[in-house]
């Protein structure tokens, strides 16, 4: 597999992971300070 | 298709007369330059002369519109790249902060500001990442159908500028990490932040460094 393809797939995984975690965090109630 | 237009300033008549007397092109060009004629006007006069001699107008290359189109695609591509990489970096930065809270700054963060920050970065990612993929795909299709576009000056310039910015991010990250280490203030949180910057900057740098030249099979 070409190097640039590996980076593209890694970028997509990174974005999906970031979005997933971000949605998880804003969807989870958190205690107030 | 029409022949290049002629202007009644005597240059076209002079050129025809000089060519009829067998004076070589180089001498005519040198003489005209020395007398202050602009390059464009000289080229136009030669185009008109050869079009009339050969009976075929000079083919017009669509180079300018190609440059403008390349600039449009690549500028859009790199602006989108900047938006989504910064948003992704900020998003992970905030998420890392949440999991490994800094005892000093953590007290000043409210859950509201955290949520606002994450929502902003998610929105930026959702809008700009698909746009980036779309433009990137269009550029890829063009390059596959016309490998000569790999040599486009606009493409090379903008890609090298992106490479410089990505390299600066990685270098500044390295300096930041080393300086913090030397001051003895290195923490797990700091290493994760630094690693994040290195992964994003290094990824962009290596991707554009590898793809700036055509693949070996296309050469």
XYZ file of N, CA and C in Angstrom:
756
model
N 0.840 -1.198 0.000
C 0.000 0.000 0.000
C 0.881 1.257 0.000
N 0.485 2.214 -0.806
C 1.293 3.432 -0.899
C 1.254 4.234 0.393
N 2.365 4.934 0.622
C 2.516 5.726 1.842
C 1.414 6.787 1.976
N 1.131 7.489 0.847
C 0.128 8.566 0.916
C -1.259 8.013 1.241
N -1.508 6.764 0.769
C -2.806 6.145 1.061
C -2.911 5.837 2.557
N -1.806 5.384 3.121
C -1.781 5.078 4.561
C -2.086 6.346 5.366
N -1.451 7.465 4.951
C -1.681 8.736 5.660
C -3.137 9.178 5.492
N -3.691 9.011 4.289
C -5.087 9.411 4.061
C -6.025 8.615 4.961
N -5.785 7.300 5.031
C -6.659 6.460 5.867
C -6.490 6.843 7.340
N -5.237 7.085 7.735
C -4.979 7.476 9.132
C -5.691 8.794 9.458
N -5.671 9.743 8.504
C -6.333 11.037 8.724
C -7.838 10.840 8.900
N -8.429 9.981 8.039
C -9.874 9.731 8.139
C -10.207 9.085 9.488
N -9.383 8.119 9.905
C -9.612 7.441 11.190
C -9.516 8.459 12.340
N -8.517 9.317 12.242
C -8.275 10.346 13.260
C -9.479 11.298 13.355
N -10.000 11.689 12.202
C -11.146 12.615 12.179
C -12.388 11.940 12.764
N -12.629 10.697 12.332
C -13.811 9.970 12.824
C -13.694 9.768 14.338
N -12.495 9.414 14.791
C -12.252 9.215 16.226
C -12.494 10.521 16.994
N -11.964 11.622 16.452
C -12.138 12.928 17.092
C -13.605 13.305 17.184
N -14.328 13.102 16.071
C -15.759 13.434 16.065
C -16.519 12.551 17.060
N -16.191 11.273 17.054
C -16.867 10.343 17.962
C -16.642 10.728 19.414
N -15.402 10.985 19.759
C -15.083 11.354 21.149
C -15.703 12.702 21.510
N -15.666 13.633 20.540
C -16.242 14.957 20.780
C -17.736 14.866 21.049
N -18.434 14.101 20.218
C -19.882 13.919 20.425
C -20.154 13.214 21.757
N -19.286 12.269 22.084
C -19.459 11.547 23.354
C -19.346 12.521 24.533
N -18.325 13.394 24.446
C -18.090 14.320 25.568
C -19.226 15.340 25.692
N -19.650 15.925 24.564
C -20.712 16.949 24.707
C -22.075 16.300 24.983
N -22.178 15.006 24.715
C -23.448 14.325 24.991
C -23.518 13.751 26.386
N -22.368 13.767 27.093
C -22.341 13.189 28.441
C -22.508 14.298 29.478
N -23.472 14.197 30.369
C -23.617 15.230 31.400
C -22.391 15.274 32.304
N -21.991 16.449 32.694
C -20.783 16.613 33.502
C -21.105 17.493 34.694
N -20.439 17.244 35.815
C -20.743 18.037 36.994
C -20.357 19.508 36.768
N -21.068 20.388 37.393
C -20.792 21.833 37.270
C -19.772 22.261 38.308
N -18.944 23.213 37.905
C -17.957 23.729 38.873
C -18.572 24.831 39.717
N -11.149 30.505 -35.692
C -10.080 31.116 -34.883
C -9.446 32.265 -35.652
N -9.256 33.378 -35.031
C -8.745 34.547 -35.744
C -7.240 34.706 -35.537
N -6.625 35.365 -36.522
C -5.191 35.635 -36.425
C -4.963 36.734 -35.398
N -3.754 36.792 -34.820
C -3.486 37.864 -33.859
C -3.703 39.223 -34.495
N -4.252 40.123 -33.750
C -4.577 41.451 -34.296
C -3.305 42.273 -34.504
N -3.334 43.125 -35.495
C -2.184 43.986 -35.770
C -2.524 45.411 -35.358
N -1.500 46.169 -34.986
C -1.706 47.558 -34.573
C -0.969 48.445 -35.571
N -1.566 49.572 -35.876
C -0.979 50.450 -36.883
C 0.093 51.349 -36.253
N 1.176 50.744 -35.757
C 2.267 51.540 -35.181
C 3.556 51.363 -35.991
N 3.442 50.693 -37.122
C 4.592 50.542 -38.010
C 5.439 49.322 -37.723
N 5.220 48.674 -36.588
C 6.075 47.549 -36.222
C 5.853 46.349 -37.139
N 4.590 46.093 -37.489
C 4.296 44.939 -38.340
C 4.894 45.118 -39.734
N 4.793 46.347 -40.244
C 5.375 46.624 -41.575
C 6.896 46.493 -41.518
N 7.455 46.996 -40.425
C 8.912 46.918 -40.264
C 9.361 45.453 -40.216
N 8.615 44.649 -39.469
C 8.980 43.240 -39.315
C 8.895 42.503 -40.650
N 7.802 42.752 -41.412
C 7.651 42.101 -42.719
C 8.801 42.488 -43.635
N 9.106 43.776 -43.620
C 10.176 44.266 -44.490
C 11.521 43.656 -44.098
N 11.784 43.588 -42.764
C 13.053 43.023 -42.291
C 13.155 41.549 -42.655
N 12.060 40.823 -42.498
C 12.074 39.387 -42.811
C 12.265 39.175 -44.311
N 11.658 40.074 -45.150
C 11.810 39.948 -46.602
C 13.255 40.182 -47.031
N 13.984 40.940 -46.197
C 15.398 41.181 -46.518
C 16.304 40.135 -45.885
N 15.706 39.110 -45.292
C 16.493 37.989 -44.768
C 17.181 38.247 -43.444
N 16.726 39.254 -42.692
C 17.346 39.518 -41.379
C 16.826 38.473 -40.387
N 17.730 37.811 -39.662
C 17.266 36.770 -38.727
C 16.441 37.336 -37.568
N 15.576 36.434 -37.023
C 14.659 36.843 -35.939
C 15.404 37.443 -34.748
N 16.546 36.816 -34.392
C 17.284 37.267 -33.196
C 17.703 38.728 -33.330
N 18.189 39.086 -34.532
C 18.654 40.469 -34.742
C 17.491 41.438 -34.664
N 16.351 41.045 -35.243
C 15.180 41.936 -35.229
C 14.723 42.152 -33.780
N 14.658 41.027 -33.022
C 14.213 41.116 -31.623
C 15.155 42.013 -30.827
N 16.480 41.830 -31.062
C 17.465 42.636 -30.333
C 17.299 44.126 -30.647
N 17.127 44.423 -31.924
C 16.952 45.818 -32.345
C 15.707 46.442 -31.726
N 14.609 45.679 -31.768
C 13.351 46.207 -31.232
C 13.444 46.429 -29.728
N 14.107 45.473 -29.030
C 14.262 45.608 -27.573
C 15.081 46.850 -27.247
N 16.151 47.023 -28.003
C 17.022 48.175 -27.743
C 16.305 49.494 -27.981
N 15.292 49.450 -28.872
C 14.528 50.669 -29.151
C 13.304 50.808 -28.259
N 13.256 49.970 -27.229
C 12.226 50.136 -26.211
C 10.904 49.448 -26.468
N 10.861 48.563 -27.464
C 9.584 47.874 -27.723
C 9.362 46.808 -26.663
N 8.171 46.743 -26.100
C 7.914 45.726 -25.071
C 7.847 44.315 -25.666
N 8.238 43.338 -24.842
C 8.281 41.934 -25.273
C 6.952 41.467 -25.876
N 5.883 41.852 -25.200
C 4.561 41.397 -25.637
C 4.231 41.890 -27.035
N 4.596 43.151 -27.286
C 4.290 43.740 -28.604
C 5.151 43.055 -29.674
N 6.390 42.762 -29.344
C 7.279 42.076 -30.300
C 6.712 40.681 -30.598
N 6.305 39.964 -29.552
C 5.746 38.622 -29.741
C 4.493 38.673 -30.602
N 3.677 39.700 -30.360
C 2.428 39.808 -31.123
C 2.734 40.077 -32.597
N 3.743 40.911 -32.836
C 4.114 41.232 -34.222
C 4.627 39.970 -34.922
N 5.441 39.186 -34.221
C 5.953 37.939 -34.811
C 4.813 36.947 -35.062
N 3.884 36.877 -34.115
C 2.739 35.972 -34.272
C 1.952 36.336 -35.521
N 1.703 37.645 -35.696
C 0.937 38.113 -36.851
C 1.694 37.820 -38.146
N 3.018 38.042 -38.110
C 3.828 37.823 -39.306
C 3.782 36.336 -39.715
N 4.062 35.441 -38.736
C 4.102 34.014 -39.068
C 2.719 33.467 -39.420
N 1.688 34.044 -38.814
C 0.328 33.615 -39.163
C 0.023 33.955 -40.621
N 0.478 35.140 -41.070
C 0.204 35.531 -42.463
C 1.069 34.736 -43.440
N 2.320 34.417 -43.037
C 3.213 33.664 -43.934
C 2.743 32.213 -44.057
N 2.430 31.591 -42.907
C 2.066 30.173 -42.906
C 0.604 29.933 -43.271
N -0.198 30.990 -43.130
C -1.624 30.839 -43.424
C -2.381 30.134 -42.304
N -1.713 29.918 -41.194
C -2.351 29.249 -40.039
C -2.142 30.135 -38.815
N -3.200 30.476 -38.142
C -3.009 31.307 -36.935
C -2.303 30.538 -35.825
N -1.634 31.283 -34.986
C -0.910 30.662 -33.872
C -1.915 30.023 -32.907
N -1.726 28.730 -32.581
C -2.678 28.120 -31.640
C -2.619 28.805 -30.284
N -3.792 29.069 -29.715
C -3.853 29.763 -28.422
C -3.891 28.727 -27.312
N -2.918 28.814 -26.421
C -2.869 27.886 -25.294
C -3.739 28.440 -24.170
N -4.433 27.523 -23.516
C -5.341 27.967 -22.456
C -4.631 27.996 -21.099
N -3.377 28.405 -21.132
C -2.562 28.384 -19.920
C -3.059 29.274 -18.796
N -3.522 30.461 -19.160
C -3.898 31.407 -18.109
C -5.094 30.930 -17.308
N -6.107 30.447 -18.062
C -7.289 29.984 -17.336
C -6.949 28.755 -16.504
N -5.984 27.943 -16.998
C -5.560 26.771 -16.224
C -4.899 27.201 -14.931
N -4.051 28.241 -15.015
C -3.389 28.739 -13.809
C -4.425 29.217 -12.799
N -5.422 29.965 -13.311
C -6.452 30.493 -12.416
C -7.236 29.356 -11.780
N -7.539 28.322 -12.588
C -8.290 27.181 -12.056
C -7.461 26.425 -11.025
N -6.164 26.219 -11.349
C -5.271 25.542 -10.391
C -5.225 26.316 -9.083
N -5.082 27.654 -9.210
C -4.993 28.484 -8.003
C -6.269 28.344 -7.184
N -7.410 28.337 -7.858
C -8.693 28.191 -7.165
C -8.749 26.865 -6.406
N -8.462 25.773 -7.115
C -8.538 24.446 -6.483
C -7.544 24.306 -5.331
N -6.312 24.704 -5.581
C -5.277 24.481 -4.564
C -5.448 25.411 -3.361
N -5.858 26.660 -3.632
C -6.091 27.562 -2.494
C -7.220 27.040 -1.615
N -8.302 26.613 -2.293
C -9.441 26.066 -1.555
C -9.008 24.827 -0.768
N -8.234 23.988 -1.432
C -7.744 22.756 -0.808
C -6.913 23.052 0.444
N -5.981 23.989 0.317
C -5.094 24.256 1.454
C -5.796 25.043 2.566
N -6.752 25.905 2.174
C -7.505 26.617 3.213
C -8.342 25.608 4.017
N -8.998 24.680 3.284
C -9.790 23.639 3.970
C -8.878 22.768 4.842
N -7.704 22.466 4.307
C -6.733 21.647 5.068
C -6.375 22.352 6.378
N -6.108 23.660 6.278
C -5.770 24.435 7.470
C -6.903 24.413 8.487
N -8.131 24.608 7.990
C -9.289 24.625 8.889
C -9.449 23.291 9.621
N -9.462 22.186 8.855
C -9.791 20.919 9.529
C -8.637 20.399 10.380
N -7.389 20.664 9.977
C -6.286 20.179 10.813
C -6.237 20.964 12.137
N -6.475 22.287 12.063
C -6.473 23.086 13.298
C -7.644 22.650 14.196
N -8.814 22.431 13.561
C -9.983 22.010 14.347
C -9.733 20.655 15.001
N -9.125 19.745 14.235
C -8.847 18.404 14.782
C -7.840 18.493 15.934
N -6.802 19.297 15.726
C -5.798 19.480 16.773
C -6.416 20.066 18.034
N -7.237 21.112 17.855
C -7.892 21.763 18.999
C -8.830 20.790 19.721
N -9.533 19.992 18.921
C -10.490 19.042 19.501
C -9.767 18.026 20.390
N -8.694 17.447 19.858
C -7.935 16.470 20.651
C -7.253 17.144 21.848
N -6.836 18.387 21.629
C -6.193 19.156 22.711
C -7.151 19.282 23.906
N -8.386 19.652 23.581
C -9.402 19.823 24.627
C -9.747 18.477 25.265
N -9.842 17.428 24.421
C -10.182 16.103 24.949
C -9.077 15.585 25.877
N -7.816 15.816 25.479
C -6.685 15.398 26.331
C -6.732 16.168 27.650
N -7.045 17.486 27.546
C -7.165 18.319 28.752
C -8.243 17.785 29.688
N -9.289 17.249 29.095
C -10.398 16.763 29.905
C -10.009 15.475 30.642
N -9.247 14.615 29.929
C -8.892 13.333 30.554
C -7.731 13.459 31.536
N -6.811 14.365 31.206
C -5.669 14.579 32.112
C -5.682 16.039 32.556
N -6.603 16.422 33.406
C -6.738 17.852 33.733
C -5.515 18.416 34.452
N -5.135 19.599 34.008
C -4.024 20.301 34.655
C -4.578 20.912 35.952
N -4.018 20.561 37.119
C -4.598 21.046 38.372
C -4.625 22.571 38.492
N -3.728 23.261 37.787
C -3.671 24.725 37.897
C -4.764 25.382 37.059
N -4.837 25.008 35.781
C -5.782 25.689 34.877
C -7.173 25.072 34.929
N -7.250 23.828 35.393
C -8.524 23.112 35.373
C -9.614 23.842 36.163
N -9.209 24.486 37.272
C -10.170 25.152 38.147
C -10.896 26.292 37.450
N -10.241 26.865 36.426
C -10.819 28.023 35.743
C -11.686 27.647 34.546
N -11.734 26.336 34.236
C -12.521 25.921 33.074
C -13.923 25.540 33.520
N -14.908 26.035 32.811
C -16.265 25.610 33.121
C -16.684 24.569 32.093
N -17.671 23.744 32.461
C -18.125 22.716 31.520
C -18.779 23.378 30.311
N -19.313 24.607 30.505
C -19.946 25.334 29.412
C -18.898 25.711 28.349
N -17.762 26.257 28.803
C -16.733 26.672 27.839
C -16.140 25.453 27.144
N -16.035 24.336 27.865
C -15.520 23.105 27.261
C -16.459 22.630 26.160
N -17.748 22.684 26.465
C -18.742 22.241 25.498
C -18.759 23.156 24.272
N -18.658 24.468 24.511
C -18.635 25.430 23.399
C -17.441 25.159 22.493
N -16.300 24.934 23.125
C -15.052 24.693 22.379
C -15.185 23.420 21.529
N -15.654 22.347 22.139
C -15.791 21.078 21.407
C -16.829 21.211 20.290
N -17.947 21.868 20.591
C -19.003 22.020 19.577
C -18.478 22.804 18.374
N -17.691 23.844 18.646
C -17.134 24.663 17.560
C -16.202 23.833 16.678
N -15.332 23.061 17.329
C -14.370 22.252 16.561
C -15.074 21.137 15.769
N -16.099 20.537 16.388
C -16.846 19.490 15.679
C -17.536 20.083 14.447
N -18.158 21.241 14.621
C -18.854 21.896 13.502
C -17.869 22.225 12.377
N -16.691 22.740 12.759
C -15.675 23.081 11.746
C -15.246 21.821 10.991
N -15.040 20.732 11.747
C -14.609 19.476 11.118
C -15.680 18.938 10.176
N -16.931 18.973 10.624
C -18.023 18.405 9.809
C -18.176 19.171 8.494
N -17.947 20.461 8.536
C -18.111 21.263 7.304
C -16.868 21.181 6.423
N -15.696 21.351 7.021
C -14.495 21.502 6.182
C -13.865 20.188 5.737
N -13.977 19.132 6.533
C -13.312 17.879 6.127
C -13.941 17.285 4.861
N -15.278 17.171 4.765
C -15.848 16.667 3.503
C -15.531 17.587 2.316
N -15.536 18.923 2.577
C -15.212 19.868 1.498
C -13.780 19.638 1.023
N -12.887 19.428 1.973
C -11.486 19.157 1.639
C -11.382 17.865 0.811
N -12.073 16.817 1.260
C -12.012 15.533 0.541
C -12.531 15.691 -0.889
N -13.599 16.486 -1.034
C -14.190 16.686 -2.359
C -13.198 17.394 -3.290
N -12.627 18.485 -2.820
C -11.679 19.251 -3.653
C -10.434 18.409 -3.930
N -9.998 17.678 -2.911
C -8.806 16.836 -3.059
C -9.043 15.742 -4.107
N -10.252 15.218 -4.120
C -10.613 14.184 -5.083
C -10.638 14.756 -6.508
N -11.195 15.982 -6.626
C -11.227 16.639 -7.943
C -9.803 16.847 -8.471
N -8.931 17.307 -7.584
C -7.534 17.536 -7.975
C -6.900 16.214 -8.386
N -7.157 15.156 -7.624
C -6.595 13.827 -7.922
C -7.053 13.317 -9.279
N -8.333 13.512 -9.588
C -8.866 13.063 -10.885
C -8.202 13.820 -12.031
N -8.026 15.134 -11.828
C -7.374 15.946 -12.871
C -5.938 15.477 -13.092
N -5.247 15.196 -12.009
C -3.844 14.785 -12.119
C -3.735 13.413 -12.793
N -4.695 12.539 -12.538
C -4.662 11.210 -13.171
C -4.944 11.320 -14.666
N -5.896 12.213 -15.044
C -6.228 12.327 -16.469
C -5.185 13.138 -17.229
N -4.543 14.081 -16.531
C -3.519 14.910 -17.200
C -2.275 15.013 -16.325
N -1.362 14.039 -16.442
C -0.175 14.055 -15.573
C 0.715 15.288 -15.754
N 0.534 16.041 -16.880
C 1.354 17.252 -17.062
C 1.014 18.317 -16.024
N -0.169 18.198 -15.393
C -0.546 19.180 -14.364
C 0.309 19.052 -13.105
N 1.047 17.938 -12.987
C 1.972 17.804 -11.861
C 3.029 18.911 -11.911
N 3.295 19.405 -13.131
C 4.326 20.437 -13.301
C 3.766 21.852 -13.181
N 2.481 21.984 -12.870
C 1.884 23.324 -12.760
C 2.623 24.157 -11.708
N 2.982 25.371 -12.113
C 3.728 26.246 -11.208
C 2.916 26.615 -9.969
N 1.626 26.899 -10.202
C 0.747 27.270 -9.084
C 0.686 26.123 -8.088
N 0.549 24.894 -8.596
C 0.470 23.707 -7.729
C 1.742 23.576 -6.893
N 2.887 23.716 -7.587
C 4.161 23.539 -6.869
C 4.334 24.617 -5.801
N 4.043 25.872 -6.173
C 4.224 26.982 -5.228
C 3.369 26.797 -3.981
N 2.083 26.541 -4.213
C 1.175 26.429 -3.071
C 1.505 25.200 -2.224
N 1.922 24.115 -2.881
C 2.266 22.912 -2.116
C 3.529 23.153 -1.290
N 4.503 23.832 -1.881
C 5.732 24.107 -1.118
C 5.460 25.065 0.045
N 4.544 26.014 -0.145
C 4.181 26.912 0.970
C 3.539 26.093 2.099
N 2.662 25.148 1.711
C 2.024 24.285 2.728
C 3.093 23.446 3.436
N 4.082 22.985 2.666
C 5.161 22.187 3.258
C 5.966 23.010 4.267
N 6.225 24.260 3.907
C 6.988 25.130 4.814
C 6.209 25.326 6.118
N 4.907 25.590 5.991
C 4.090 25.809 7.200
C 4.074 24.543 8.068
N 3.893 23.370 7.404
C 3.860 22.108 8.169
C 5.216 21.848 8.839
N 6.300 22.141 8.113
C 7.636 21.932 8.685
C 7.849 22.865 9.880
N 7.363 24.117 9.757
C 7.502 25.071 10.875
C 6.747 24.587 12.114
N 5.569 24.016 11.883
C 4.774 23.501 13.015
C 5.557 22.410 13.734
N 6.134 21.473 12.955
C 6.873 20.358 13.558
C 8.123 20.871 14.273
N 8.831 21.803 13.638
C 10.062 22.330 14.251
C 9.760 23.099 15.541
N 8.735 23.946 15.484
C 8.376 24.718 16.693
C 7.925 23.774 17.804
N 7.240 22.697 17.412
C 6.811 21.700 18.397
C 8.032 21.067 19.076
N 9.039 20.740 18.247
C 10.277 20.153 18.783
C 10.974 21.110 19.741
N 11.029 22.396 19.360
C 11.680 23.417 20.210
C 10.915 23.555 21.533
N 9.606 23.598 21.425
C 8.719 23.743 22.588
C 8.935 22.575 23.566
N 8.987 21.373 22.990
C 9.165 20.161 23.804
C 10.524 20.178 24.510
N 11.552 20.509 23.742
C 12.915 20.515 24.304
C 13.057 21.583 25.396
N 12.492 22.756 25.118
C 12.583 23.852 26.092
C 11.883 23.460 27.391
N 10.725 22.831 27.273
C 9.984 22.418 28.476
C 10.754 21.336 29.233
N 11.371 20.433 28.473
C 12.167 19.367 29.091
C 13.346 19.976 29.857
N 14.032 20.946 29.221
C 15.203 21.575 29.854
C 14.813 22.360 31.110
N 13.599 22.896 31.123
C 13.131 23.622 32.306
C 12.597 22.680 33.385
N 12.572 21.387 33.065
C 12.116 20.386 34.032
C 10.628 20.438 34.287
N 9.860 20.936 33.288
C 8.415 21.073 33.509
C 7.610 20.072 32.687
N 8.297 19.028 32.213
C 7.616 18.100 31.307
C 6.635 17.203 32.082
N 5.449 17.073 31.519
C 4.418 16.235 32.145
C 3.798 15.336 31.076
N 3.023 14.353 31.508
C 2.347 13.457 30.550
C 1.412 14.270 29.651
N 0.733 15.245 30.251
C -0.190 16.104 29.499
C 0.553 16.860 28.405
N 1.710 17.399 28.777
C 2.502 18.164 27.820
C 3.003 17.273 26.684
N 3.462 16.049 27.037
C 3.964 15.129 26.009
C 2.839 14.776 25.026
N 1.643 14.561 25.547
C 0.504 14.223 24.665
C 0.164 15.389 23.743
N 0.178 16.606 24.264
C -0.088 17.791 23.434
C 0.953 17.914 22.332
N 2.188 17.694 22.728
C 3.290 17.825 21.780
C 3.227 16.740 20.703
N 2.880 15.530 21.142
C 2.762 14.396 20.211
C 1.642 14.650 19.199
N 0.575 15.228 19.680
C -0.574 15.541 18.822
C -0.167 16.505 17.703
N 0.557 17.549 18.095
C 1.026 18.544 17.119
C 1.990 17.899 16.123
N 2.841 17.016 16.640
C 3.820 16.348 15.789
C 3.125 15.422 14.787
N 2.117 14.700 15.232
C 1.404 13.770 14.340
C 0.699 14.551 13.225
N 0.008 15.625 13.589
C -0.748 16.382 12.568
C 0.206 17.104 11.611
N 1.171 17.827 12.164
C 2.133 18.558 11.314
C 2.967 17.603 10.473
N 3.440 16.534 11.102
C 4.267 15.551 10.387
C 3.477 14.825 9.320
N 2.213 14.529 9.612
C 1.362 13.845 8.632
C 1.158 14.703 7.392
N 0.832 15.973 7.605
C 0.612 16.891 6.469
C 1.909 17.047 5.673
N 3.010 17.237 6.398
C 4.305 17.435 5.727
C 4.674 16.220 4.884
N 4.596 15.018 5.477
C 5.031 13.831 4.731
C 4.087 13.549 3.562
N 2.777 13.805 3.751
C 1.837 13.539 2.660
C 2.155 14.414 1.443
N 2.318 15.730 1.683
C 2.547 16.626 0.544
C 3.958 16.493 -0.025
N 4.891 16.061 0.802
C 6.245 15.842 0.289
C 6.269 14.642 -0.664
N 5.494 13.615 -0.326
C 5.459 12.407 -1.157
C 4.655 12.653 -2.440
N 3.571 13.435 -2.339
C 2.681 13.573 -3.496
C 2.994 14.775 -4.393
N 4.012 15.543 -4.046
C 4.301 16.718 -4.895
C 4.811 16.295 -6.284
N 5.496 15.157 -6.345
C 5.961 14.643 -7.627
C 5.037 13.519 -8.093
N 4.951 13.306 -9.427
C 4.057 12.246 -9.900
C 4.511 10.864 -9.427
N 3.582 9.915 -9.272
C 3.997 8.558 -8.898
C 4.932 7.992 -9.955
N 5.811 7.082 -9.562
C 6.842 6.579 -10.489
C 6.244 5.963 -11.756
N 5.098 5.294 -11.629
C 4.500 4.621 -12.786
C 4.026 5.618 -13.847
N 3.717 6.878 -13.405
C 3.234 7.898 -14.346
C 4.355 8.632 -15.048
N 5.579 8.514 -14.539
C 6.667 9.303 -15.103
C 7.102 8.793 -16.474
